[in-house]
CSV table of C-alpha atoms in Angstrom, one decimal:
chain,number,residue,atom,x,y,z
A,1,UNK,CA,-7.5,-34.2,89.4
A,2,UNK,CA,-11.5,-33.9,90.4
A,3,UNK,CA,-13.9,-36.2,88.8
A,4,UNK,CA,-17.3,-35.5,88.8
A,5,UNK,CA,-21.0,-36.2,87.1
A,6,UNK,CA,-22.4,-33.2,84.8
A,7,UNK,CA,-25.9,-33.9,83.5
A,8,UNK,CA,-26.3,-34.7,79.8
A,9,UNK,CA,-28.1,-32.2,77.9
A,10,UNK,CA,-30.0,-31.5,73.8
A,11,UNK,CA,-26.5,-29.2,74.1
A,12,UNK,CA,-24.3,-31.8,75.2
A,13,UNK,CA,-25.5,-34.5,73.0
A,14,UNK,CA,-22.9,-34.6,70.7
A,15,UNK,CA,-20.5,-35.1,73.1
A,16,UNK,CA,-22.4,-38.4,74.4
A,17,UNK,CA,-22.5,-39.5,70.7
A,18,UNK,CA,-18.7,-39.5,70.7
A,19,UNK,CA,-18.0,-41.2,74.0
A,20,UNK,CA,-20.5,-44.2,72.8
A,21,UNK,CA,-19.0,-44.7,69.3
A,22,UNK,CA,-15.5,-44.9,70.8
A,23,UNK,CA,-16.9,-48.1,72.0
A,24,UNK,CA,-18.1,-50.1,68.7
A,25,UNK,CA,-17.2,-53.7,69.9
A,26,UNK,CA,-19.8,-52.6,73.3
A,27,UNK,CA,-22.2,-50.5,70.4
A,28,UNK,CA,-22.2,-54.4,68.5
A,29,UNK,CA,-23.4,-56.3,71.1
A,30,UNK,CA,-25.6,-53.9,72.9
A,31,UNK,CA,-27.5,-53.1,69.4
A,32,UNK,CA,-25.7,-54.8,66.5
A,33,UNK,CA,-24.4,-52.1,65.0
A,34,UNK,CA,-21.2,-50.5,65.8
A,35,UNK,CA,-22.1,-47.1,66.1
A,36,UNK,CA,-25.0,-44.9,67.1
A,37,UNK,CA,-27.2,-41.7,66.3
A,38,UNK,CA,-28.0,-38.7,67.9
A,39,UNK,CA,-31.5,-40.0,68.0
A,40,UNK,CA,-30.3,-43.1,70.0
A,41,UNK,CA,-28.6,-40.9,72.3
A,42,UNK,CA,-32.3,-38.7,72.5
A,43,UNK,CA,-34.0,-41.3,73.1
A,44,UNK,CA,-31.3,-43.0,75.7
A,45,UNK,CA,-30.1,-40.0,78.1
A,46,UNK,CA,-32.7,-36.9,77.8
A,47,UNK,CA,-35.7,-39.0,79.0
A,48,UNK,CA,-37.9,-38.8,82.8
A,49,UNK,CA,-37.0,-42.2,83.6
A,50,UNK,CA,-33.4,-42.3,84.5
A,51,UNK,CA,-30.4,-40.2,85.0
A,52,UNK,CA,-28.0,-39.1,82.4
A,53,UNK,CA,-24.6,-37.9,83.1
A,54,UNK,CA,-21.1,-37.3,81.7
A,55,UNK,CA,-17.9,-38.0,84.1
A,56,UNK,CA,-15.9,-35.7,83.9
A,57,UNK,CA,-12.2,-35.6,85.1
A,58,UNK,CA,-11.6,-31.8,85.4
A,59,UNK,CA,-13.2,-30.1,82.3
A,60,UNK,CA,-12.3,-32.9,80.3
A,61,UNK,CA,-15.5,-35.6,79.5
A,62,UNK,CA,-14.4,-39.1,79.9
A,63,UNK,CA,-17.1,-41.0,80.4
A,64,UNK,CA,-21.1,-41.8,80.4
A,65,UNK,CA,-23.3,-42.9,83.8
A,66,UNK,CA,-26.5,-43.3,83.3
A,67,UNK,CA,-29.1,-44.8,86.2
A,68,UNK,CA,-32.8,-45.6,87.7
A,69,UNK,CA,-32.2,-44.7,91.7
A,70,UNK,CA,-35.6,-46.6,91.8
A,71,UNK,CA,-37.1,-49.2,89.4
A,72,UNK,CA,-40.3,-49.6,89.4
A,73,UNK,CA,-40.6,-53.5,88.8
A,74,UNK,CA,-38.4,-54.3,91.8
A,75,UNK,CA,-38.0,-50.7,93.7
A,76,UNK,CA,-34.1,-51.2,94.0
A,77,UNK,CA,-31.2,-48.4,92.3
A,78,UNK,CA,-30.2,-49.9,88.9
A,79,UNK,CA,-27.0,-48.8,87.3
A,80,UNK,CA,-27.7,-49.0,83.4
A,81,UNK,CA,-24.8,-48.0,82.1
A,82,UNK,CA,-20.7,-46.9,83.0
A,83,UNK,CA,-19.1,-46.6,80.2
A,84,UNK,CA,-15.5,-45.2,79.8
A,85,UNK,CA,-14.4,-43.4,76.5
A,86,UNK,CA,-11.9,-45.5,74.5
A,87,UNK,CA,-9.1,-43.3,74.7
A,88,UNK,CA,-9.0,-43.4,78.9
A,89,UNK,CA,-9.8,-46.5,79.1
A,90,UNK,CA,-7.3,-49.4,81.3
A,91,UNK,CA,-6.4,-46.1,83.6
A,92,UNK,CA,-8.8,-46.6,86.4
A,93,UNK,CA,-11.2,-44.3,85.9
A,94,UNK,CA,-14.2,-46.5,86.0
A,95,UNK,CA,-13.7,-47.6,89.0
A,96,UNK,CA,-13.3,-44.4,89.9
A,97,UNK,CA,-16.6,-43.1,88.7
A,98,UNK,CA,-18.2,-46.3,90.3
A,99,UNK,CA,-16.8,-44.8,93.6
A,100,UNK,CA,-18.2,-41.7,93.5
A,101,UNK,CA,-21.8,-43.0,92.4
A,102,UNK,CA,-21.4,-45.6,95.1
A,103,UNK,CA,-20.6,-42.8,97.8
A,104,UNK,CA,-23.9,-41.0,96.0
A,105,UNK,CA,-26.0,-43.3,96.5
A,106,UNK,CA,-25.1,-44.5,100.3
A,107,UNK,CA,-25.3,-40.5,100.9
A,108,UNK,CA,-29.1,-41.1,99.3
A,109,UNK,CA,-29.4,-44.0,102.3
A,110,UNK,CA,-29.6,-46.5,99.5
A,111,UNK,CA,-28.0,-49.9,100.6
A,112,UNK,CA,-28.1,-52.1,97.4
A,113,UNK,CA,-27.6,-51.6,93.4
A,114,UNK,CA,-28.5,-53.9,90.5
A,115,UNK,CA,-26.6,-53.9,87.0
A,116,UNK,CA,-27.5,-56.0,83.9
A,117,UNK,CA,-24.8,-57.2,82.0
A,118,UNK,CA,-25.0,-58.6,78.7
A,119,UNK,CA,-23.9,-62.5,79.0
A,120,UNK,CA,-20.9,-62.1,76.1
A,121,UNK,CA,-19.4,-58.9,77.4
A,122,UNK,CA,-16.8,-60.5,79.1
A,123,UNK,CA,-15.0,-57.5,80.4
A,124,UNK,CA,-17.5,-56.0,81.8
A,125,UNK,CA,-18.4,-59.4,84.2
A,126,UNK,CA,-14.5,-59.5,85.2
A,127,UNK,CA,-14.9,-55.7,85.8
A,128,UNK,CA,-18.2,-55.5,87.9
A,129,UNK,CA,-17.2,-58.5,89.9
A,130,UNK,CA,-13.8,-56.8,90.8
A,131,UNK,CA,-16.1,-54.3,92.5
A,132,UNK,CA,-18.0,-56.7,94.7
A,133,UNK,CA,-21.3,-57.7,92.9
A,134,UNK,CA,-22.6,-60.8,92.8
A,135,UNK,CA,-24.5,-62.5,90.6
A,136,UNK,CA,-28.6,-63.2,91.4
A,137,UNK,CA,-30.2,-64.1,87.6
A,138,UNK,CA,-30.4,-63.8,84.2
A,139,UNK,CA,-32.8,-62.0,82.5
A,140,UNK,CA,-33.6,-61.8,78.8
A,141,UNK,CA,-33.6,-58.1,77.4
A,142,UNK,CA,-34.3,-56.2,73.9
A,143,UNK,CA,-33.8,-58.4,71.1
A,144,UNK,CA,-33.6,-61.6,72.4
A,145,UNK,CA,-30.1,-60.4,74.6
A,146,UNK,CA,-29.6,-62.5,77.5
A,147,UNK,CA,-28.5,-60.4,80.5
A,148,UNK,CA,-27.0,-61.7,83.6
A,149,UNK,CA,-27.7,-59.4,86.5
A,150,UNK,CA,-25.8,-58.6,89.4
A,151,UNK,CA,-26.3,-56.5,92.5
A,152,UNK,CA,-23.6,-55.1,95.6
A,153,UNK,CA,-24.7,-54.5,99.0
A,154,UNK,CA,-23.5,-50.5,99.9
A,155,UNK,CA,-21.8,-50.6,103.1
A,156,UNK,CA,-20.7,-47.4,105.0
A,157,UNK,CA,-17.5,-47.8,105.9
A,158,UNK,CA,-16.5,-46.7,109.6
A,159,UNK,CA,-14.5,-43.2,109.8
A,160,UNK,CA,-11.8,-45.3,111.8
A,161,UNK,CA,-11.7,-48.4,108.7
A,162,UNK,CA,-11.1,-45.2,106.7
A,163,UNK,CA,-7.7,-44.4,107.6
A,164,UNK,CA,-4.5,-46.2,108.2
A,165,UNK,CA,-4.2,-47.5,111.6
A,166,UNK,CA,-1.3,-46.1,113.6
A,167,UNK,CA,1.7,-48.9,114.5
């Protein structure tokens, strides 16, 4: 199986509406309301500012990525959103995806990304910490949400640290 990043488009939208409601518990504490609109999802993946794409595992969309490979307040790559559809969830497949925008980036010489979780999203702290980010402040977002932000130092590894050393 190939996974891979397919930009969102006005077309695709729909698609991107049905990956973010599959997640109402995420949809409640991002926005307070479990589900969203096509003109959320406008407004949140077809603009200049960041980087909208689906994840695809063969022709089959599983997932959402969506990132700033520069902000401007602090000039570092910020990952602002992984998200997994329900049904493919608890198989691995977001770590998988953080893989293969982790690889992107290093292959963009970047050496560092920053990701804002929201403080009660529990999982997702358990999750991004599995993954080697640490935690460096909180920050309070829209609505009064306190987010606690994390960033991972990308390192290359060595061709020879790639493969299994012989006995």
């Amino acid at each position: 199986m190939s996974m891979y990043f397919e930009e969102i488009t006005q077309e695709t939208l729909y698609i991107a509406l049905e990956i973010i409601n599959s997640n109402p518990a995420y949809n409640l504490l991002e926005n307070g309301n479990a589900t969203r609109t096509i003109a959320d999802m406008e407004k949140e993946f077809l603009n200049p500012q960041s980087t909208s794409a689906f994840i695809k595992l063969d022709d089959t969309y599983i997932g959402i990525i969506d990132y700033l490979l520069e902000n401007s307040k602090d000039h570092t790559p910020w990952l602002g959103l992984l998200i997994i559809h329900s049904d493919y969830q608890g198989y691995g497949f977001g770590v998988q995806a953080f893989k293969l925008y982790e690889n992107d980036m290093l292959n963009r010489g970047l050496i560092c990304v920053r990701i804002g979780v929201i403080k009660d999203n529990l999982k997702a702290h358990i999750f991004w910490k599995s993954l080697g980010f640490t935690f460096f402040e909180t920050k309070i977002w829209k609505n009064g949400i306190e987010i606690l932000c994390y960033e991972k130092q990308l390192v290359q590894k060595h061709p020879d640290e790639a493969r299994p050393q012989e006995p």
